[in-house]
CSV table of C-alpha atoms in Angstrom, one decimal:
chain,number,residue,atom,x,y,z
U,184,UNK,CA,-51.0,-46.3,-6.9
U,185,UNK,CA,-47.6,-47.6,-6.3
U,186,UNK,CA,-45.4,-50.2,-8.5
U,187,UNK,CA,-42.3,-50.8,-6.3
U,188,UNK,CA,-43.6,-50.4,-2.5
U,189,UNK,CA,-46.5,-51.6,-0.5
U,190,UNK,CA,-48.3,-48.8,1.5
U,191,UNK,CA,-50.9,-49.9,4.0
U,192,UNK,CA,-52.4,-48.7,7.1
U,193,UNK,CA,-53.0,-50.6,10.3
U,194,UNK,CA,-54.6,-48.9,13.0
U,195,UNK,CA,-52.8,-46.0,13.4
U,196,UNK,CA,-49.7,-47.6,11.8
U,197,UNK,CA,-48.6,-46.9,8.2
U,198,UNK,CA,-46.5,-49.7,6.7
U,199,UNK,CA,-44.2,-48.7,3.4
U,200,UNK,CA,-42.7,-51.9,2.5
U,201,UNK,CA,-40.1,-52.4,-0.3
U,202,UNK,CA,-41.8,-54.7,-2.9
U,203,UNK,CA,-39.5,-56.2,-5.1
U,204,UNK,CA,-38.9,-59.4,-3.2
U,205,UNK,CA,-37.7,-61.1,-6.7
U,206,UNK,CA,-34.7,-58.6,-6.7
U,207,UNK,CA,-34.2,-59.1,-2.9
U,208,UNK,CA,-35.7,-55.5,-2.8
U,209,UNK,CA,-33.2,-53.5,-4.8
U,210,UNK,CA,-33.9,-49.9,-4.4
U,211,UNK,CA,-35.1,-48.9,-8.1
U,212,UNK,CA,-35.5,-45.2,-9.2
U,213,UNK,CA,-39.3,-45.9,-9.0
U,214,UNK,CA,-39.0,-47.8,-5.5
U,215,UNK,CA,-37.1,-44.7,-4.0
U,216,UNK,CA,-39.5,-42.2,-5.5
U,217,UNK,CA,-42.3,-44.1,-4.4
U,218,UNK,CA,-40.9,-44.5,-0.9
U,219,UNK,CA,-40.3,-41.1,-0.7
U,220,UNK,CA,-44.0,-40.1,-2.0
U,221,UNK,CA,-45.7,-42.9,0.7
U,222,UNK,CA,-43.4,-41.3,3.7
U,223,UNK,CA,-45.0,-37.8,2.6
U,224,UNK,CA,-48.6,-39.6,2.2
U,225,UNK,CA,-48.1,-41.0,6.1
U,226,UNK,CA,-47.1,-37.7,7.2
U,227,UNK,CA,-50.0,-36.0,5.8
U,228,UNK,CA,-52.6,-38.6,7.2
U,229,UNK,CA,-53.8,-37.2,10.9
U,230,UNK,CA,-54.8,-41.1,11.5
U,231,UNK,CA,-51.3,-42.1,11.3
U,232,UNK,CA,-49.1,-41.8,14.2
U,233,UNK,CA,-46.1,-44.4,13.4
U,234,UNK,CA,-44.4,-45.3,10.4
U,235,UNK,CA,-43.1,-48.5,9.8
U,236,UNK,CA,-40.6,-49.2,6.8
U,237,UNK,CA,-39.9,-52.6,5.8
U,238,UNK,CA,-39.5,-55.4,2.8
U,239,UNK,CA,-41.6,-57.9,1.7
U,240,UNK,CA,-39.9,-61.6,1.4
U,241,UNK,CA,-36.8,-62.7,2.8
U,242,UNK,CA,-34.9,-59.3,2.9
U,243,UNK,CA,-35.4,-55.8,3.8
U,244,UNK,CA,-33.5,-54.4,1.0
U,245,UNK,CA,-30.1,-55.5,-1.2
U,246,UNK,CA,-29.4,-51.7,-1.6
U,247,UNK,CA,-29.2,-49.9,-4.7
U,248,UNK,CA,-30.2,-51.4,-8.0
U,249,UNK,CA,-26.9,-51.7,-9.2
U,250,UNK,CA,-28.2,-53.5,-12.6
U,251,UNK,CA,-30.6,-50.5,-13.3
U,252,UNK,CA,-27.9,-47.9,-12.6
U,253,UNK,CA,-25.3,-49.9,-14.9
U,254,UNK,CA,-28.2,-49.9,-17.8
U,255,UNK,CA,-29.2,-46.6,-17.3
U,256,UNK,CA,-26.8,-44.4,-15.7
U,257,UNK,CA,-23.6,-45.5,-17.1
U,258,UNK,CA,-22.8,-42.8,-19.1
U,259,UNK,CA,-24.0,-40.0,-16.8
U,260,UNK,CA,-21.8,-36.8,-16.5
U,261,UNK,CA,-20.6,-35.8,-13.2
U,262,UNK,CA,-22.9,-33.2,-12.9
U,263,UNK,CA,-26.0,-35.8,-13.9
U,264,UNK,CA,-24.7,-38.3,-11.2
U,265,UNK,CA,-24.6,-35.8,-8.4
U,266,UNK,CA,-28.0,-34.3,-9.0
U,267,UNK,CA,-29.4,-37.9,-9.1
U,268,UNK,CA,-27.8,-39.1,-5.9
U,269,UNK,CA,-28.5,-35.8,-4.1
U,270,UNK,CA,-31.9,-36.0,-4.7
U,271,UNK,CA,-32.7,-39.8,-4.3
U,272,UNK,CA,-30.3,-41.0,-1.9
U,273,UNK,CA,-29.2,-38.0,0.5
U,274,UNK,CA,-32.4,-35.8,0.2
U,275,UNK,CA,-34.8,-38.6,0.5
U,276,UNK,CA,-32.7,-40.2,3.1
U,277,UNK,CA,-32.8,-36.8,5.4
U,278,UNK,CA,-36.4,-36.9,4.8
U,279,UNK,CA,-36.9,-40.0,6.7
U,280,UNK,CA,-34.7,-38.7,9.6
U,281,UNK,CA,-36.4,-35.5,9.5
U,282,UNK,CA,-40.1,-37.1,9.5
U,283,UNK,CA,-42.3,-35.4,11.9
U,284,UNK,CA,-43.8,-38.9,13.1
U,285,UNK,CA,-41.7,-41.6,14.6
U,286,UNK,CA,-40.2,-44.2,12.2
U,287,UNK,CA,-39.1,-47.7,12.9
U,288,UNK,CA,-37.4,-50.1,10.2
U,289,UNK,CA,-38.4,-53.7,10.3
U,290,UNK,CA,-35.4,-55.6,9.4
U,291,UNK,CA,-35.1,-59.1,7.8
U,292,UNK,CA,-32.5,-61.1,5.9
U,293,UNK,CA,-30.0,-58.4,3.9
U,294,UNK,CA,-30.0,-55.0,5.0
U,295,UNK,CA,-27.0,-53.9,2.7
U,296,UNK,CA,-25.8,-50.6,1.3
U,297,UNK,CA,-28.2,-48.4,0.4
U,298,UNK,CA,-30.7,-50.4,2.3
U,299,UNK,CA,-28.4,-50.0,5.6
U,300,UNK,CA,-28.9,-46.1,4.7
U,301,UNK,CA,-32.8,-46.2,4.8
U,302,UNK,CA,-32.9,-48.4,7.5
U,303,UNK,CA,-30.6,-46.7,9.9
U,304,UNK,CA,-32.2,-43.0,8.8
U,305,UNK,CA,-35.4,-44.4,11.2
U,306,UNK,CA,-35.7,-43.7,14.6
U,307,UNK,CA,-35.7,-47.2,16.0
U,308,UNK,CA,-34.5,-50.5,14.0
U,309,UNK,CA,-36.0,-53.8,14.8
U,310,UNK,CA,-34.5,-56.7,13.5
U,311,UNK,CA,-35.2,-60.8,13.0
U,312,UNK,CA,-32.6,-63.0,14.2
U,313,UNK,CA,-31.4,-64.0,10.7
U,314,UNK,CA,-30.6,-60.4,9.5
U,315,UNK,CA,-27.5,-59.1,8.8
U,316,UNK,CA,-26.1,-55.2,8.0
U,317,UNK,CA,-23.4,-54.5,5.2
U,318,UNK,CA,-22.0,-51.8,3.6
U,319,UNK,CA,-19.4,-53.2,0.9
U,320,UNK,CA,-19.2,-50.3,-1.2
U,321,UNK,CA,-15.6,-49.0,-0.5
U,322,UNK,CA,-14.5,-52.7,-0.9
U,323,UNK,CA,-16.3,-53.6,-4.0
U,324,UNK,CA,-17.2,-50.3,-5.5
U,325,UNK,CA,-14.0,-48.2,-4.9
U,326,UNK,CA,-16.5,-45.4,-3.4
U,327,UNK,CA,-16.4,-43.7,-0.4
U,328,UNK,CA,-19.0,-45.8,1.3
U,329,UNK,CA,-22.9,-44.9,0.6
U,330,UNK,CA,-24.0,-41.7,0.0
U,331,UNK,CA,-25.1,-40.8,3.7
U,332,UNK,CA,-22.6,-41.5,6.2
U,333,UNK,CA,-24.7,-42.5,8.9
U,334,UNK,CA,-22.6,-45.1,10.4
U,335,UNK,CA,-20.4,-43.8,13.1
U,336,UNK,CA,-23.8,-41.9,14.4
U,337,UNK,CA,-25.2,-45.5,15.0
U,338,UNK,CA,-22.5,-47.7,15.7
U,339,UNK,CA,-19.4,-45.6,17.3
U,340,UNK,CA,-16.1,-44.5,15.3
U,341,UNK,CA,-14.0,-47.5,15.6
U,342,UNK,CA,-16.5,-50.0,14.9
U,343,UNK,CA,-17.7,-48.1,11.5
U,344,UNK,CA,-14.4,-47.8,10.3
U,345,UNK,CA,-13.7,-51.4,10.4
U,346,UNK,CA,-17.1,-52.3,9.3
U,347,UNK,CA,-16.5,-50.0,6.0
U,348,UNK,CA,-12.9,-50.9,5.7
U,349,UNK,CA,-13.6,-54.4,5.4
U,350,UNK,CA,-17.3,-54.7,4.0
U,351,UNK,CA,-18.0,-57.4,6.2
U,352,UNK,CA,-21.5,-58.4,7.4
U,353,UNK,CA,-22.4,-57.6,11.2
U,354,UNK,CA,-25.1,-60.1,12.3
U,355,UNK,CA,-28.3,-58.6,14.2
U,356,UNK,CA,-27.2,-59.7,17.5
U,357,UNK,CA,-23.6,-57.7,17.2
U,358,UNK,CA,-26.0,-54.8,15.8
U,359,UNK,CA,-28.2,-55.1,18.9
U,360,UNK,CA,-25.3,-55.8,21.5
U,361,UNK,CA,-23.7,-52.2,20.2
U,362,UNK,CA,-26.9,-50.6,20.3
U,363,UNK,CA,-27.4,-50.2,16.4
U,364,UNK,CA,-30.6,-52.0,16.7
U,365,UNK,CA,-33.3,-51.8,19.5
U,366,UNK,CA,-34.6,-55.5,19.7
U,367,UNK,CA,-34.0,-58.7,17.6
U,368,UNK,CA,-36.8,-61.4,17.5
U,369,UNK,CA,-37.1,-64.8,15.7
U,370,UNK,CA,-38.2,-64.4,12.1
U,371,UNK,CA,-41.5,-65.7,12.9
U,372,UNK,CA,-42.4,-63.1,15.6
U,373,UNK,CA,-40.7,-60.0,13.8
U,374,UNK,CA,-43.8,-58.6,12.1
U,375,UNK,CA,-45.9,-59.1,15.5
U,376,UNK,CA,-43.5,-57.7,17.7
U,377,UNK,CA,-42.5,-54.6,15.5
U,378,UNK,CA,-46.6,-53.8,15.3
U,379,UNK,CA,-46.6,-54.2,19.2
U,380,UNK,CA,-44.0,-51.6,19.7
U,381,UNK,CA,-45.3,-49.4,17.2
U,382,UNK,CA,-48.9,-49.3,18.6
U,383,UNK,CA,-47.1,-48.6,21.9
U,384,UNK,CA,-45.5,-45.7,20.6
U,385,UNK,CA,-48.9,-44.6,19.0
U,386,UNK,CA,-50.3,-44.9,22.5
U,387,UNK,CA,-48.4,-41.8,23.2
U,388,UNK,CA,-49.6,-38.1,23.2
U,389,UNK,CA,-48.2,-37.3,19.4
U,390,UNK,CA,-47.5,-33.8,19.6
U,391,UNK,CA,-45.0,-34.5,22.6
U,392,UNK,CA,-43.6,-37.4,20.9
U,393,UNK,CA,-43.1,-35.1,17.8
U,394,UNK,CA,-41.1,-32.4,20.2
U,395,UNK,CA,-39.0,-34.9,21.8
U,396,UNK,CA,-37.9,-36.6,18.5
U,397,UNK,CA,-36.8,-33.1,17.3
U,398,UNK,CA,-35.1,-32.1,20.5
U,399,UNK,CA,-32.9,-35.6,20.3
U,400,UNK,CA,-32.3,-34.9,16.5
U,401,UNK,CA,-31.4,-31.6,17.1
U,402,UNK,CA,-28.8,-33.2,19.8
U,403,UNK,CA,-27.1,-34.8,16.9
U,404,UNK,CA,-27.2,-31.5,15.1
U,405,UNK,CA,-25.5,-29.4,17.8
U,406,UNK,CA,-22.5,-32.3,17.6
U,407,UNK,CA,-22.5,-31.3,13.5
U,408,UNK,CA,-24.9,-34.3,12.0
U,409,UNK,CA,-25.6,-32.4,9.3
U,410,UNK,CA,-22.6,-30.9,8.1
U,411,UNK,CA,-20.5,-34.3,8.6
U,412,UNK,CA,-23.3,-35.8,6.4
U,413,UNK,CA,-23.0,-33.0,3.8
U,414,UNK,CA,-19.3,-33.1,3.7
U,415,UNK,CA,-19.2,-37.0,3.2
U,416,UNK,CA,-21.9,-36.6,0.3
U,417,UNK,CA,-19.1,-34.3,-1.4
U,418,UNK,CA,-16.4,-36.7,-0.8
U,419,UNK,CA,-18.6,-39.9,-2.0
U,420,UNK,CA,-19.1,-37.7,-5.4
U,421,UNK,CA,-15.3,-37.1,-5.7
U,422,UNK,CA,-14.7,-40.7,-5.4
U,423,UNK,CA,-16.5,-41.5,-8.5
U,424,UNK,CA,-14.0,-39.8,-10.5
U,425,UNK,CA,-11.0,-41.6,-8.9
U,426,UNK,CA,-8.9,-44.2,-11.2
U,427,UNK,CA,-10.0,-46.8,-8.9
U,428,UNK,CA,-13.7,-46.1,-9.3
U,429,UNK,CA,-13.0,-45.9,-13.5
U,430,UNK,CA,-11.3,-49.3,-13.1
U,431,UNK,CA,-14.2,-50.9,-11.1
U,432,UNK,CA,-16.8,-49.5,-14.1
U,433,UNK,CA,-14.4,-51.2,-16.3
U,434,UNK,CA,-14.8,-54.5,-14.6
U,435,UNK,CA,-18.7,-54.3,-14.3
U,436,UNK,CA,-21.3,-55.4,-12.0
U,437,UNK,CA,-19.8,-58.9,-12.1
U,438,UNK,CA,-16.1,-57.7,-10.9
U,439,UNK,CA,-17.5,-55.9,-8.3
U,440,UNK,CA,-19.5,-58.9,-7.0
U,441,UNK,CA,-16.3,-61.1,-7.3
U,442,UNK,CA,-14.7,-58.7,-5.3
U,443,UNK,CA,-17.1,-58.7,-2.6
U,444,UNK,CA,-16.9,-62.3,-2.5
U,445,UNK,CA,-12.8,-62.2,-1.9
């Protein structure tokens, strides 16, 4: 059924895994569409109580598939880019956040940009000790971060500013120390420990969990969460028409990668 994700059920736990390990699980159009469809499938399955989102191989995800974007969307109009990103980045991400069932991101290796966005829309994040988080989009792509600015909500404002201004990697240990990650385990133990946590949550009364999740999410809503995310999405789109962004596009993907290494 799916080409770019793996979907499987283990007891009361549904696993939705990025399945492009040869491309560091870069999020292609197909992968994002399938992830959204798999999420809906898990929600509809009455036997599923917890959903784990992860990645096959060495990495969670290296983010948006930039090679595909350069090949297929280089000549998009402003309107076309806006529509594409609103659907596949903004709306899909919010559906993870609003999922009525508990979600866990299982992160190993790289969790970058769009991958960071997907992982941090989950209720909980469990990481391997060699995992790292990064959003280099402002520094390398001359764009205003990724499309969903979840960052200050999960790591605090000052750390989010440094994280985005510098584009530096945050190791799993630091992410845990600041509360962005719930647990860190050795890579060899990550799968088993994540499943154990999922089973523990699955044992709780599902309707009560659904309601408490809704209440917790509405706590952020009362603080302006959705308004802030929507405002940033508009700002992100505006950054696509800047002179800086035009110069970046002229340099191509190799130029962006070079800036990330500088």
